[in-house]
CSV table of N, CA and C in Angstrom, one decimal:
chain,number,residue,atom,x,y,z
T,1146,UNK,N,2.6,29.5,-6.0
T,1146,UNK,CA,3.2,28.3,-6.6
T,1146,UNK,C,4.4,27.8,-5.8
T,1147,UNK,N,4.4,26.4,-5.5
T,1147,UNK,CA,5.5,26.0,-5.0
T,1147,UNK,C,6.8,26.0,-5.5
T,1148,UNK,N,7.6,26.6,-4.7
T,1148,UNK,CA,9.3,26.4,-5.7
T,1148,UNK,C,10.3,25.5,-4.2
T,1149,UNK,N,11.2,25.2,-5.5
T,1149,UNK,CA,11.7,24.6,-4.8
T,1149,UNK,C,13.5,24.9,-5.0
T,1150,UNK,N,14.3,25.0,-4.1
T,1150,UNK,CA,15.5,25.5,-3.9
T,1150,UNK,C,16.5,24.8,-3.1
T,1151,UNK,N,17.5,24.1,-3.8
T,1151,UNK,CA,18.4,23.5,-3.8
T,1151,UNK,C,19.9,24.5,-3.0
T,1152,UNK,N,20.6,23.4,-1.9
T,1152,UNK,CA,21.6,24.3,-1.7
T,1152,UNK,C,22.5,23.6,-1.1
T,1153,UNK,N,23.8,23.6,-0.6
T,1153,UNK,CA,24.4,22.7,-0.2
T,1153,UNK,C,26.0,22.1,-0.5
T,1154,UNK,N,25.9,22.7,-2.4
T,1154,UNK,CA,27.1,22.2,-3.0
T,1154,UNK,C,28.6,22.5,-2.6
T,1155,UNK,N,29.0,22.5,-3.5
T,1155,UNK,CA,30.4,22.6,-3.0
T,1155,UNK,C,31.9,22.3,-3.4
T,1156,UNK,N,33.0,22.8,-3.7
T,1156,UNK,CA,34.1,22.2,-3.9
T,1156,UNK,C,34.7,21.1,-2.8
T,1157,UNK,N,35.4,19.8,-3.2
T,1157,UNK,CA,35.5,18.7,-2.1
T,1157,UNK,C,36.6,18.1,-2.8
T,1158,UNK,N,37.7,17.5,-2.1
T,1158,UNK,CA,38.4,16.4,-2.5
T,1158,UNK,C,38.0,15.7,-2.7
T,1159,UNK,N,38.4,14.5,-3.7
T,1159,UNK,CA,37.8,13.2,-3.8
T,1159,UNK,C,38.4,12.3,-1.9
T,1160,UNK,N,36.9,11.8,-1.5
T,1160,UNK,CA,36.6,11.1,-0.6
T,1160,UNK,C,35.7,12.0,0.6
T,1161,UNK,N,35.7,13.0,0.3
T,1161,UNK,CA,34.9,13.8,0.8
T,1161,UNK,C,33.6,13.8,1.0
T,1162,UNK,N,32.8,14.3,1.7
T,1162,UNK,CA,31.4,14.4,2.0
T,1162,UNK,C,30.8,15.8,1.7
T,1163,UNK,N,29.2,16.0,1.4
T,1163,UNK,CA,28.6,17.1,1.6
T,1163,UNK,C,27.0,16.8,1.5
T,1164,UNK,N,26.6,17.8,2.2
T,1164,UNK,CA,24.7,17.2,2.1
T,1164,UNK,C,23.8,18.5,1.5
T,1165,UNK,N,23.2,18.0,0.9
T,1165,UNK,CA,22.3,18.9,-0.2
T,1165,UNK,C,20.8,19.0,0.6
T,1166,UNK,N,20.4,19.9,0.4
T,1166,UNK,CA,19.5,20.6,1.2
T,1166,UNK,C,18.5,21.3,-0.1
T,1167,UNK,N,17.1,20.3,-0.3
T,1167,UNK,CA,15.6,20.6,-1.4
T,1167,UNK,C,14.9,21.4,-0.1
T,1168,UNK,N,14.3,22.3,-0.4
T,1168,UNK,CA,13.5,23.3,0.3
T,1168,UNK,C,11.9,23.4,-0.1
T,1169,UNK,N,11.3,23.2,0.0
T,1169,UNK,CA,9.6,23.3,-0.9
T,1169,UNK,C,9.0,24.4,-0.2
T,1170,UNK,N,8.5,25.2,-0.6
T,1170,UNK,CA,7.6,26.4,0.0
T,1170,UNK,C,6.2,26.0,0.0
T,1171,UNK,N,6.5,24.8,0.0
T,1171,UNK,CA,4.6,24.2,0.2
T,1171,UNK,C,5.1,22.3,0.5
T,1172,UNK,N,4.0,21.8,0.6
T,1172,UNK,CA,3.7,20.4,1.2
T,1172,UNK,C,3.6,19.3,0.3
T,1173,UNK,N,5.2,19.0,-1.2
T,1173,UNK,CA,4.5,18.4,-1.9
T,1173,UNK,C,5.4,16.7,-2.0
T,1174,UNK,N,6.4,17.4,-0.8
T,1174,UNK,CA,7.1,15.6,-0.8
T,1174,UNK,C,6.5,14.8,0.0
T,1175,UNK,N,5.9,15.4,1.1
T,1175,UNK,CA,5.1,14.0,1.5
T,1175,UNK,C,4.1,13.6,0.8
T,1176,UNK,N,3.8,13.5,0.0
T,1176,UNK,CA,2.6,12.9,-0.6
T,1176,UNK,C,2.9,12.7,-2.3
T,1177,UNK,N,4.2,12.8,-2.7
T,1177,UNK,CA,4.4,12.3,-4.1
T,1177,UNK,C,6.2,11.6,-3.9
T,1178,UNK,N,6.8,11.1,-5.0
T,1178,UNK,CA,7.6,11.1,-4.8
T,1178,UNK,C,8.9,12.3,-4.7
T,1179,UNK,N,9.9,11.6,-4.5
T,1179,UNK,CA,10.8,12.9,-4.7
T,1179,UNK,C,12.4,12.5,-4.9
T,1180,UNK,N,13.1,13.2,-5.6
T,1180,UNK,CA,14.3,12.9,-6.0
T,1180,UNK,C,15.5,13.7,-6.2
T,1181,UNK,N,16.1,13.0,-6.1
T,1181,UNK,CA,17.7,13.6,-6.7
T,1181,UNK,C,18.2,13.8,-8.2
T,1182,UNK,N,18.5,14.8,-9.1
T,1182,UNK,CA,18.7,14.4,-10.1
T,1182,UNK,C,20.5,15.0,-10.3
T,1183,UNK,N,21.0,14.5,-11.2
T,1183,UNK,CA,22.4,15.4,-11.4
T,1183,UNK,C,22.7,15.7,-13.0
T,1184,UNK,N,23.3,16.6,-13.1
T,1184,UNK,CA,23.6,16.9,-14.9
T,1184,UNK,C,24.8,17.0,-15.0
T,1185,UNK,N,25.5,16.2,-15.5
T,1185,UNK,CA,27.6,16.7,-16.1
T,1185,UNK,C,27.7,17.1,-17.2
T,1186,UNK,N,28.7,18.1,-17.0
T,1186,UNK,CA,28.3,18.9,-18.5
T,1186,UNK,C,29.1,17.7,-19.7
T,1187,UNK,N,28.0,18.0,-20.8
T,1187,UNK,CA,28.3,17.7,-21.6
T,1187,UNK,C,27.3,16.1,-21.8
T,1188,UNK,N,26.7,15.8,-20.8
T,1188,UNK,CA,25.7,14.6,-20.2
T,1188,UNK,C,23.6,15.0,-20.0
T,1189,UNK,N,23.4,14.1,-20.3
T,1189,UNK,CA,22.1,14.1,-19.9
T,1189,UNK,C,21.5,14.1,-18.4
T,1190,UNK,N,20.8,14.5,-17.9
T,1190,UNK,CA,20.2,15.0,-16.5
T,1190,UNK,C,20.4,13.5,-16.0
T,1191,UNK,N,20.3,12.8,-14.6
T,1191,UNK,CA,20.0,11.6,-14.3
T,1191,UNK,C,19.6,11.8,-12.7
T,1192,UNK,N,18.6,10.8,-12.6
T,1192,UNK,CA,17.8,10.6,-11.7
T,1192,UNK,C,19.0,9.9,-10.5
T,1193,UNK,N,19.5,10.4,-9.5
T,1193,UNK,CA,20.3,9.8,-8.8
T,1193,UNK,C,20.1,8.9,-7.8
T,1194,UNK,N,18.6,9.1,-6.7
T,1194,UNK,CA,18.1,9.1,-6.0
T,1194,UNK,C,16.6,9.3,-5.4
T,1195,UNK,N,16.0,8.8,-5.0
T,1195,UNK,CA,14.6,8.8,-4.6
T,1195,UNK,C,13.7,8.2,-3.7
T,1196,UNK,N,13.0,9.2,-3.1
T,1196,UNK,CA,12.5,8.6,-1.6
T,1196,UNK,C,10.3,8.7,-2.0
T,1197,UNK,N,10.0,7.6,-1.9
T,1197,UNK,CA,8.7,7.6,-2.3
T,1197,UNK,C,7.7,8.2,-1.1
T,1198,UNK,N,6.1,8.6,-1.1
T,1198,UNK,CA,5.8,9.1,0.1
T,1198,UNK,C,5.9,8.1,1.0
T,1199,UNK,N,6.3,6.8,1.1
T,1199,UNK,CA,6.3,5.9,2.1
T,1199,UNK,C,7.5,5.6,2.6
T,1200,UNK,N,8.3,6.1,2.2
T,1200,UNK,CA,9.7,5.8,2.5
T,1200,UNK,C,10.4,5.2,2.0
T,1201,UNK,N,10.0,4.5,0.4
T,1201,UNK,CA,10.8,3.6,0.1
T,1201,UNK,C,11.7,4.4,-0.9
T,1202,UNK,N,12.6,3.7,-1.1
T,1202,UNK,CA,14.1,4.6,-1.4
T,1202,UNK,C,14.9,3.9,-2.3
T,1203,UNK,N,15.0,4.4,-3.8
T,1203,UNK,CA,16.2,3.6,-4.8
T,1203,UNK,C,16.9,5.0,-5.0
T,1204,UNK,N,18.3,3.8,-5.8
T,1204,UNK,CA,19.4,4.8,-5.9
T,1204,UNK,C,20.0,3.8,-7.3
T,1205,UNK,N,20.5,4.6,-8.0
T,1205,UNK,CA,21.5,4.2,-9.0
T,1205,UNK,C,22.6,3.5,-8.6
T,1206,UNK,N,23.2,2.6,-9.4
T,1206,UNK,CA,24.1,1.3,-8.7
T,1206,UNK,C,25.5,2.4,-8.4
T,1207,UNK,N,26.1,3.7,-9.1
T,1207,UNK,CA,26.9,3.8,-8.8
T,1207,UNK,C,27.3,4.7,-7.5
T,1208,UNK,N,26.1,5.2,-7.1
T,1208,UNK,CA,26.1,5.7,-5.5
T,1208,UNK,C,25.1,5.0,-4.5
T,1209,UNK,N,25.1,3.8,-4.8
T,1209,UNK,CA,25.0,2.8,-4.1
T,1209,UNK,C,25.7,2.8,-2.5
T,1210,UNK,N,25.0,2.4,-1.7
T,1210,UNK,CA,26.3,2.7,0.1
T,1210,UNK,C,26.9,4.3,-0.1
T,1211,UNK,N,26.9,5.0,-1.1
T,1211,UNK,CA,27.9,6.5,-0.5
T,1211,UNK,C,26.7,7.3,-0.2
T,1212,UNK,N,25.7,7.4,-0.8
T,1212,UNK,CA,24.6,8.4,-1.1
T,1212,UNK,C,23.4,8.1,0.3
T,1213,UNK,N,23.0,8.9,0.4
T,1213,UNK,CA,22.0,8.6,1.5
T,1213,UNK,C,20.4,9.4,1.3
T,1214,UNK,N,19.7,9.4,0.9
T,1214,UNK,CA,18.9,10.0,0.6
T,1214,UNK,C,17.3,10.3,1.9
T,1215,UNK,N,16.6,11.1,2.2
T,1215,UNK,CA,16.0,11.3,3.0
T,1215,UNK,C,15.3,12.6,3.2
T,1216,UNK,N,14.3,12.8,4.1
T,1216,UNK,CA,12.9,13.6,3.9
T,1216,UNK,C,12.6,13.9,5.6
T,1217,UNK,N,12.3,15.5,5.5
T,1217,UNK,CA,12.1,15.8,6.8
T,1217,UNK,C,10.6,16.6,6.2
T,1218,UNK,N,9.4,15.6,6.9
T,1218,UNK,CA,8.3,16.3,6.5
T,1218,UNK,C,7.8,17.6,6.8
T,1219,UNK,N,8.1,17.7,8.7
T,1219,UNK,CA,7.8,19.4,9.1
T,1219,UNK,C,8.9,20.3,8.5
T,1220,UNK,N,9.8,19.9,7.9
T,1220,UNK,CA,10.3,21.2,7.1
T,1220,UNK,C,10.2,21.2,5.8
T,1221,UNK,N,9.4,19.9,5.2
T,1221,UNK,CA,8.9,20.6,3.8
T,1221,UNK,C,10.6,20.4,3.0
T,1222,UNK,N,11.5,19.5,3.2
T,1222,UNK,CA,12.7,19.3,3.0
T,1222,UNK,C,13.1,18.1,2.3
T,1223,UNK,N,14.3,18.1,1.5
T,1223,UNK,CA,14.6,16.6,1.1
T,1223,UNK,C,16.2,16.2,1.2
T,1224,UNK,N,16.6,15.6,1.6
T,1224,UNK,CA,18.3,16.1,1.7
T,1224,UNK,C,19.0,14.5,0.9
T,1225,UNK,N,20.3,15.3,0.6
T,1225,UNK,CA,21.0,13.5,0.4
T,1225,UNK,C,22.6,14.0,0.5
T,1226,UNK,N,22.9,13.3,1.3
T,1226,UNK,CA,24.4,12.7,2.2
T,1226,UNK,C,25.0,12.2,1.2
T,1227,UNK,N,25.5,13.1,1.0
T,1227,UNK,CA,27.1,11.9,-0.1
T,1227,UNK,C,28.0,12.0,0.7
T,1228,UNK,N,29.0,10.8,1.0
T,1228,UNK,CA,30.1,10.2,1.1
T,1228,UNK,C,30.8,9.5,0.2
T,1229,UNK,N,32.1,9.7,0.7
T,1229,UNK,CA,33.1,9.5,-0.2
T,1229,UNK,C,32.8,9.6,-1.6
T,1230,UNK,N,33.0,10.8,-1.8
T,1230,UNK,CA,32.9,11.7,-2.9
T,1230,UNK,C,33.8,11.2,-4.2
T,1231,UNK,N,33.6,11.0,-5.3
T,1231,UNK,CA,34.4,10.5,-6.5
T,1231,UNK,C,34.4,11.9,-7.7
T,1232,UNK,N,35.5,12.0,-8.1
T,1232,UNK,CA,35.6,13.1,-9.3
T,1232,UNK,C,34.4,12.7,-10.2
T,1233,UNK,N,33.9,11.7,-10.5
T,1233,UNK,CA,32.9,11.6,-11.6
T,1233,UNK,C,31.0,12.0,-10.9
T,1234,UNK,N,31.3,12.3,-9.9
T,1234,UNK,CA,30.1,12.6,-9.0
T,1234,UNK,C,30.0,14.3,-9.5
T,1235,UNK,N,31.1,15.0,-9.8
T,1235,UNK,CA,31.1,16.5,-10.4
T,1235,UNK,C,29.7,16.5,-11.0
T,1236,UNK,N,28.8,17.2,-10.7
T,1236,UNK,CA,27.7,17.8,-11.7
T,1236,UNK,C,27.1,18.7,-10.9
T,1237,UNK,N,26.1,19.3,-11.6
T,1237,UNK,CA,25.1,20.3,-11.1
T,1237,UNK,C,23.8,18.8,-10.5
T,1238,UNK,N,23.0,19.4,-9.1
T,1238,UNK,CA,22.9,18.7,-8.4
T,1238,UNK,C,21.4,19.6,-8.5
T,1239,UNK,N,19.8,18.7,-9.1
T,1239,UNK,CA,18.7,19.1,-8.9
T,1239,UNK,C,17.8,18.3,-8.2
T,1240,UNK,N,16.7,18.8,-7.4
T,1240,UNK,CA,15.7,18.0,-6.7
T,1240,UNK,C,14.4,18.4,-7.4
T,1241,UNK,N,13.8,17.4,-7.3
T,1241,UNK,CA,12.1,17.3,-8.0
T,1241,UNK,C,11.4,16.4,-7.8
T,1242,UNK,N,10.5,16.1,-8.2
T,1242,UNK,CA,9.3,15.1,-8.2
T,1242,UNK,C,9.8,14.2,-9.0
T,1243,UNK,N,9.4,13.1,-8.7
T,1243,UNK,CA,9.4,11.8,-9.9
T,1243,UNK,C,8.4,11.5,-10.4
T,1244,UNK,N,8.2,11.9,-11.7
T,1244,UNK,CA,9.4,12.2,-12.7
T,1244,UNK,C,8.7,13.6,-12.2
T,1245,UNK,N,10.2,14.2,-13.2
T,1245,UNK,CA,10.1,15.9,-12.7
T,1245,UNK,C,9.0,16.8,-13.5
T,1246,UNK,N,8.8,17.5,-13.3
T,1246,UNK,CA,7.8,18.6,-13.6
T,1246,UNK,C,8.6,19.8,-13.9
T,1247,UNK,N,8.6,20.3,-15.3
T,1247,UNK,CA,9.3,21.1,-15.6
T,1247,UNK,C,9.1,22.5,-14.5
T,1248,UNK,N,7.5,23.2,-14.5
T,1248,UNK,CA,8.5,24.1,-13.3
T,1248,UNK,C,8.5,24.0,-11.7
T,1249,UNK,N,9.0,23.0,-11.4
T,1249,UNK,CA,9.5,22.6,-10.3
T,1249,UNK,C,11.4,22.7,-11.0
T,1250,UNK,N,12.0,22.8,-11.6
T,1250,UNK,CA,13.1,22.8,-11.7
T,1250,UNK,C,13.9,23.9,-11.9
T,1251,UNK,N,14.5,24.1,-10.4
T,1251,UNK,CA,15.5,25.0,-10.0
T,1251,UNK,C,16.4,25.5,-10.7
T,1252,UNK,N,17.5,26.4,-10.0
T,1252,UNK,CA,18.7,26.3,-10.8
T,1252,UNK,C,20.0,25.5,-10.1
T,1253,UNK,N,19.8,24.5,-9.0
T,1253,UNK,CA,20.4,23.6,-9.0
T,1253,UNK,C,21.9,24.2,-8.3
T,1254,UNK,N,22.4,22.9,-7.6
T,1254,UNK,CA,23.3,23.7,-6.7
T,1254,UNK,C,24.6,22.5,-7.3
T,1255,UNK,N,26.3,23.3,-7.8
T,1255,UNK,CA,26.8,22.8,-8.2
T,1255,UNK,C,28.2,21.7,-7.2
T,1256,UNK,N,28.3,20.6,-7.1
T,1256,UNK,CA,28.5,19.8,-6.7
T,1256,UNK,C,30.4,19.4,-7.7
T,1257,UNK,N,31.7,19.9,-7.0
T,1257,UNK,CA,32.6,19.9,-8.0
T,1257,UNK,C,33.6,18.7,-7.1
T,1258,UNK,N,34.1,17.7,-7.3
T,1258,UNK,CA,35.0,16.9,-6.5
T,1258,UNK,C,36.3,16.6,-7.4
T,1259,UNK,N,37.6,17.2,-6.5
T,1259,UNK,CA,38.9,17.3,-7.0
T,1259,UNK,C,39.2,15.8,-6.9
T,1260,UNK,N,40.3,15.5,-7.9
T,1260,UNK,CA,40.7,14.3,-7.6
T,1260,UNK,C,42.4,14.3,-7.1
C-alpha cells in the first residue's frame, strides 16, 4: 500500500521560509491530483494548495505569491516553498490526493512561525 510521509517543518520567524517535502512509496501524483492541506489547532483541515496531473496549480487567496507548490515525478515527490512566513500560517502541514483519501493521511509535519 502506498504511504505517504510528509517532512520539512519547522520553527521560523515570521518572514521566514521553509519547504515541505510529500514522499509516495509508489506512483500516485502523477496521474491524480495532489495537495497541500494544513490544520490549526482548534480549526478545520484546509486544502492550501494543489498541483493537477497536468500541472495546473491553485492556491488559496491567502498564500497567494508566498507558497509555491510543485511535483518531481522521478521521485514520486510533492513539495511546497513557503516564503515569507506569517504567524497565522502555524499549523500542522498534510499532503494528499484531491480530495483526500483517508488512508493516505499521514501524521503530518508541524509548521510553527514566531511573530
Amino acid at each position: 500500500q502506498v504511504q505517504l510521509v510528509e517532512s520539512g517543518g519547522g520553527l521560523v520567524q515570521s518572514g521566514g521560509s521553509l519547504r515541505l517535502s510529500c514522499a509516495a512509496s509508489g506512483n500516485i501524483f502523477r496521474v491524480n491530483t495532489s495537495g497541500w492541506y494544513r490544520q490549526a489547532p482548534g480549526k478545520t483541515r484546509e486544502l492550501v494548495a494543489s498541483i493537477t496531473s497536468t500541472g495546473r496549480i491553485n492556491y488559496i487567496d491567502s498564500v497567494k505569491g508566498r507558497f509555491t507548490i510543485s511535483r518531481d515525478d522521478a521521485k514520486n515527490t510533492v513539495y511546497l516553498q513557503m516564503n515569507s512566513l506569517k504567524p497565522e500560517d502555524t499549523a500542522v502541514y498534510y499532503c494528499n490526493l484531491v480530495p483526500g483519501l483517508s488512508w493516505y493521511w499521514g501524521q503530518g509535519t508541524q509548521v510553527t512561525v514566531s511573530s
